[in-house]
PDB file of C-alpha atoms in Angstrom:
ATOM      1  CA  MET R   1      19.385 -32.670  22.865  1.00  0.00           C
ATOM      2  CA  LYS R   2      22.323 -30.311  22.566  1.00  0.00           C
ATOM      3  CA  ASN R   3      21.716 -26.874  21.082  1.00  0.00           C
ATOM      4  CA  LYS R   4      23.763 -26.307  17.975  1.00  0.00           C
ATOM      5  CA  SER R   5      25.804 -23.182  17.583  1.00  0.00           C
ATOM      6  CA  ILE R   6      25.892 -21.197  14.378  1.00  0.00           C
ATOM      7  CA  ASP R   7      29.550 -22.184  14.242  1.00  0.00           C
ATOM      8  CA  ASP R   8      28.563 -25.881  14.022  1.00  0.00           C
ATOM      9  CA  ALA R   9      26.812 -25.494  10.652  1.00  0.00           C
ATOM     10  CA  THR R  10      28.415 -27.344   7.770  1.00  0.00           C
ATOM     11  CA  PRO R  11      29.176 -25.643   4.444  1.00  0.00           C
ATOM     12  CA  GLU R  12      26.295 -27.622   2.909  1.00  0.00           C
ATOM     13  CA  GLU R  13      23.896 -26.293   5.553  1.00  0.00           C
ATOM     14  CA  TRP R  14      25.093 -22.728   4.911  1.00  0.00           C
ATOM     15  CA  ASN R  15      24.641 -23.176   1.160  1.00  0.00           C
ATOM     16  CA  ARG R  16      21.142 -24.604   1.622  1.00  0.00           C
ATOM     17  CA  LEU R  17      20.184 -21.705   3.894  1.00  0.00           C
ATOM     18  CA  ASN R  18      21.718 -19.152   1.540  1.00  0.00           C
ATOM     19  CA  ASN R  19      19.894 -20.581  -1.487  1.00  0.00           C
ATOM     20  CA  SER R  20      16.538 -20.737   0.286  1.00  0.00           C
ATOM     21  CA  SER R  21      16.967 -17.152   1.501  1.00  0.00           C
ATOM     22  CA  LYS R  22      17.741 -16.003  -2.021  1.00  0.00           C
ATOM     23  CA  ARG R  23      14.585 -17.678  -3.329  1.00  0.00           C
ATOM     24  CA  GLU R  24      12.436 -16.202  -0.576  1.00  0.00           C
ATOM     25  CA  LEU R  25      13.824 -12.699  -1.105  1.00  0.00           C
ATOM     26  CA  ALA R  26      13.998 -12.753  -4.905  1.00  0.00           C
ATOM     27  CA  TRP R  27      11.169 -10.246  -5.125  1.00  0.00           C
ATOM     28  CA  LEU R  28      13.523  -7.615  -3.699  1.00  0.00           C
ATOM     29  CA  ASP R  29      15.721  -7.884  -6.769  1.00  0.00           C
ATOM     30  CA  GLU R  30      12.901  -7.807  -9.279  1.00  0.00           C
ATOM     31  CA  GLU R  31      12.585  -4.604 -11.202  1.00  0.00           C
ATOM     32  CA  ASP R  32       9.521  -2.687 -10.105  1.00  0.00           C
ATOM     33  CA  SER R  33       7.241  -2.679 -13.096  1.00  0.00           C
ATOM     34  CA  THR R  34       4.493  -0.737 -11.352  1.00  0.00           C
ATOM     35  CA  GLU R  35       2.854   1.673 -13.708  1.00  0.00           C
ATOM     36  CA  PHE R  36       2.036   4.985 -12.112  1.00  0.00           C
ATOM     37  CA  ASP R  37      -0.911   7.133 -13.024  1.00  0.00           C
ATOM     38  CA  SER R  38      -2.179  10.360 -11.560  1.00  0.00           C
ATOM     39  CA  VAL R  39      -5.376   8.816 -10.162  1.00  0.00           C
ATOM     40  CA  HIS R  40      -4.660   5.286  -8.953  1.00  0.00           C
ATOM     41  CA  LYS R  41      -0.923   5.232  -8.261  1.00  0.00           C
ATOM     42  CA  PRO R  42       0.646   8.676  -8.265  1.00  0.00           C
ATOM     43  CA  GLU R  43       4.397   8.211  -8.202  1.00  0.00           C
ATOM     44  CA  HIS R  44       4.923  10.883  -5.537  1.00  0.00           C
ATOM     45  CA  TYR R  45       2.809   8.826  -3.095  1.00  0.00           C
ATOM     46  CA  ASN R  46       4.665   5.553  -3.745  1.00  0.00           C
ATOM     47  CA  ASN R  47       8.342   6.440  -3.626  1.00  0.00           C
ATOM     48  CA  SER R  48       9.232   4.400  -0.526  1.00  0.00           C
ATOM     49  CA  GLY R  49       7.551   1.102  -1.378  1.00  0.00           C
ATOM     50  CA  LEU R  50       4.717   1.932   1.007  1.00  0.00           C
ATOM     51  CA  GLU R  51       1.745   3.820  -0.324  1.00  0.00           C
ATOM     52  CA  CYS R  52       1.051   7.018   1.569  1.00  0.00           C
ATOM     53  CA  ILE R  53      -2.607   6.096   2.108  1.00  0.00           C
ATOM     54  CA  ASP R  54      -1.615   2.807   3.759  1.00  0.00           C
ATOM     55  CA  ALA R  55       0.658   4.666   6.171  1.00  0.00           C
ATOM     56  CA  ILE R  56      -2.136   7.139   6.919  1.00  0.00           C
ATOM     57  CA  LYS R  57      -4.598   4.290   7.505  1.00  0.00           C
ATOM     58  CA  GLY R  58      -2.177   2.755   9.983  1.00  0.00           C
ATOM     59  CA  MET R  59      -2.012   5.983  11.978  1.00  0.00           C
ATOM     60  CA  LEU R  60      -5.757   6.625  12.201  1.00  0.00           C
ATOM     61  CA  THR R  61      -8.619   5.073  14.110  1.00  0.00           C
ATOM     62  CA  PRO R  62     -11.332   3.454  11.969  1.00  0.00           C
ATOM     63  CA  ASP R  63     -13.592   6.518  12.383  1.00  0.00           C
ATOM     64  CA  GLU R  64     -10.761   8.868  11.459  1.00  0.00           C
ATOM     65  CA  TYR R  65      -9.874   6.792   8.395  1.00  0.00           C
ATOM     66  CA  ILE R  66     -13.490   6.751   7.206  1.00  0.00           C
ATOM     67  CA  GLY R  67     -13.603  10.527   7.655  1.00  0.00           C
ATOM     68  CA  TYR R  68     -10.334  10.894   5.765  1.00  0.00           C
ATOM     69  CA  LEU R  69     -11.697   8.946   2.793  1.00  0.00           C
ATOM     70  CA  ARG R  70     -14.996  10.845   2.810  1.00  0.00           C
ATOM     71  CA  GLY R  71     -13.248  14.193   3.129  1.00  0.00           C
ATOM     72  CA  ASN R  72     -10.914  13.539   0.226  1.00  0.00           C
ATOM     73  CA  SER R  73     -13.773  12.423  -1.993  1.00  0.00           C
ATOM     74  CA  LEU R  74     -15.708  15.579  -1.120  1.00  0.00           C
ATOM     75  CA  LYS R  75     -12.649  17.727  -1.791  1.00  0.00           C
ATOM     76  CA  TYR R  76     -12.323  16.430  -5.344  1.00  0.00           C
ATOM     77  CA  LEU R  77     -16.072  16.686  -5.979  1.00  0.00           C
ATOM     78  CA  TRP R  78     -16.048  20.253  -4.672  1.00  0.00           C
ATOM     79  CA  ARG R  79     -13.262  21.499  -6.898  1.00  0.00           C
ATOM     80  CA  PHE R  80     -13.647  19.530 -10.137  1.00  0.00           C
ATOM     81  CA  ARG R  81     -15.311  22.427 -11.997  1.00  0.00           C
ATOM     82  CA  TYR R  82     -12.580  24.862 -11.050  1.00  0.00           C
ATOM     83  CA  LYS R  83      -9.520  22.871 -12.042  1.00  0.00           C
ATOM     84  CA  ASN R  84      -7.934  22.245 -15.427  1.00  0.00           C
ATOM     85  CA  LYS R  85      -8.587  18.499 -15.249  1.00  0.00           C
ATOM     86  CA  PRO R  86     -12.196  18.015 -14.092  1.00  0.00           C
ATOM     87  CA  ILE R  87     -12.437  14.367 -15.192  1.00  0.00           C
ATOM     88  CA  GLU R  88      -9.258  13.519 -13.313  1.00  0.00           C
ATOM     89  CA  ASP R  89     -10.662  15.092 -10.145  1.00  0.00           C
ATOM     90  CA  LEU R  90     -13.912  13.135 -10.561  1.00  0.00           C
ATOM     91  CA  ARG R  91     -11.889   9.948 -10.949  1.00  0.00           C
ATOM     92  CA  LYS R  92      -9.925  10.789  -7.810  1.00  0.00           C
ATOM     93  CA  ALA R  93     -13.198  11.298  -5.921  1.00  0.00           C
ATOM     94  CA  ARG R  94     -14.419   7.942  -7.188  1.00  0.00           C
ATOM     95  CA  TRP R  95     -11.094   6.334  -6.161  1.00  0.00           C
ATOM     96  CA  TYR R  96     -11.608   7.479  -2.550  1.00  0.00           C
ATOM     97  CA  GLU R  97     -15.228   6.322  -2.638  1.00  0.00           C
ATOM     98  CA  GLU R  98     -14.162   2.895  -3.937  1.00  0.00           C
ATOM     99  CA  ARG R  99     -11.560   2.710  -1.182  1.00  0.00           C
ATOM    100  CA  LEU R 100     -14.269   3.565   1.357  1.00  0.00           C
ATOM    101  CA  ILE R 101     -16.607   0.920  -0.073  1.00  0.00           C
ATOM    102  CA  SER R 102     -13.845  -1.704   0.107  1.00  0.00           C
ATOM    103  CA  TYR R 103     -13.017  -0.722   3.676  1.00  0.00           C
ATOM    104  CA  MET R 104     -16.668  -0.929   4.739  1.00  0.00           C
ATOM    105  CA  LEU R 105     -17.090  -4.339   3.099  1.00  0.00           C
ATOM    106  CA  GLU R 106     -14.040  -5.592   5.012  1.00  0.00           C
ATOM    107  CA  HIS R 107     -15.078  -3.919   8.292  1.00  0.00           C
ATOM    108  CA  PRO R 108     -18.903  -3.891   8.417  1.00  0.00           C
ATOM    109  CA  SER R 109     -18.930  -3.208  12.158  1.00  0.00           C
ATOM    110  CA  ASP R 110     -17.074   0.109  11.672  1.00  0.00           C
ATOM    111  CA  LYS R 111     -20.145   1.964  10.384  1.00  0.00           C
TER     112      LYS R 111
END
């Protein structure tokens, strides 16, 4: 069987490839309708399409990531009485705790 060159493709084959690529990549053209909020999706942590916490998780070992989540929860619990938005800080602490719970459910051997 002879290998085909890219130059051997017919116009129909190019059109079929182009159309399938457009369908597969249509999500890139969709308007981002993500709603941001100060607890669950702060805009300043999502400006590149990758959430900051996901990048951090990728750079840390499992033990470091668990410590990161615990530390952030403790930080918000520590300061909630001294800030102007105590409920928001408590919600942020809970967000990190929920993230930790989810991580531990997915990785039970990382305790």
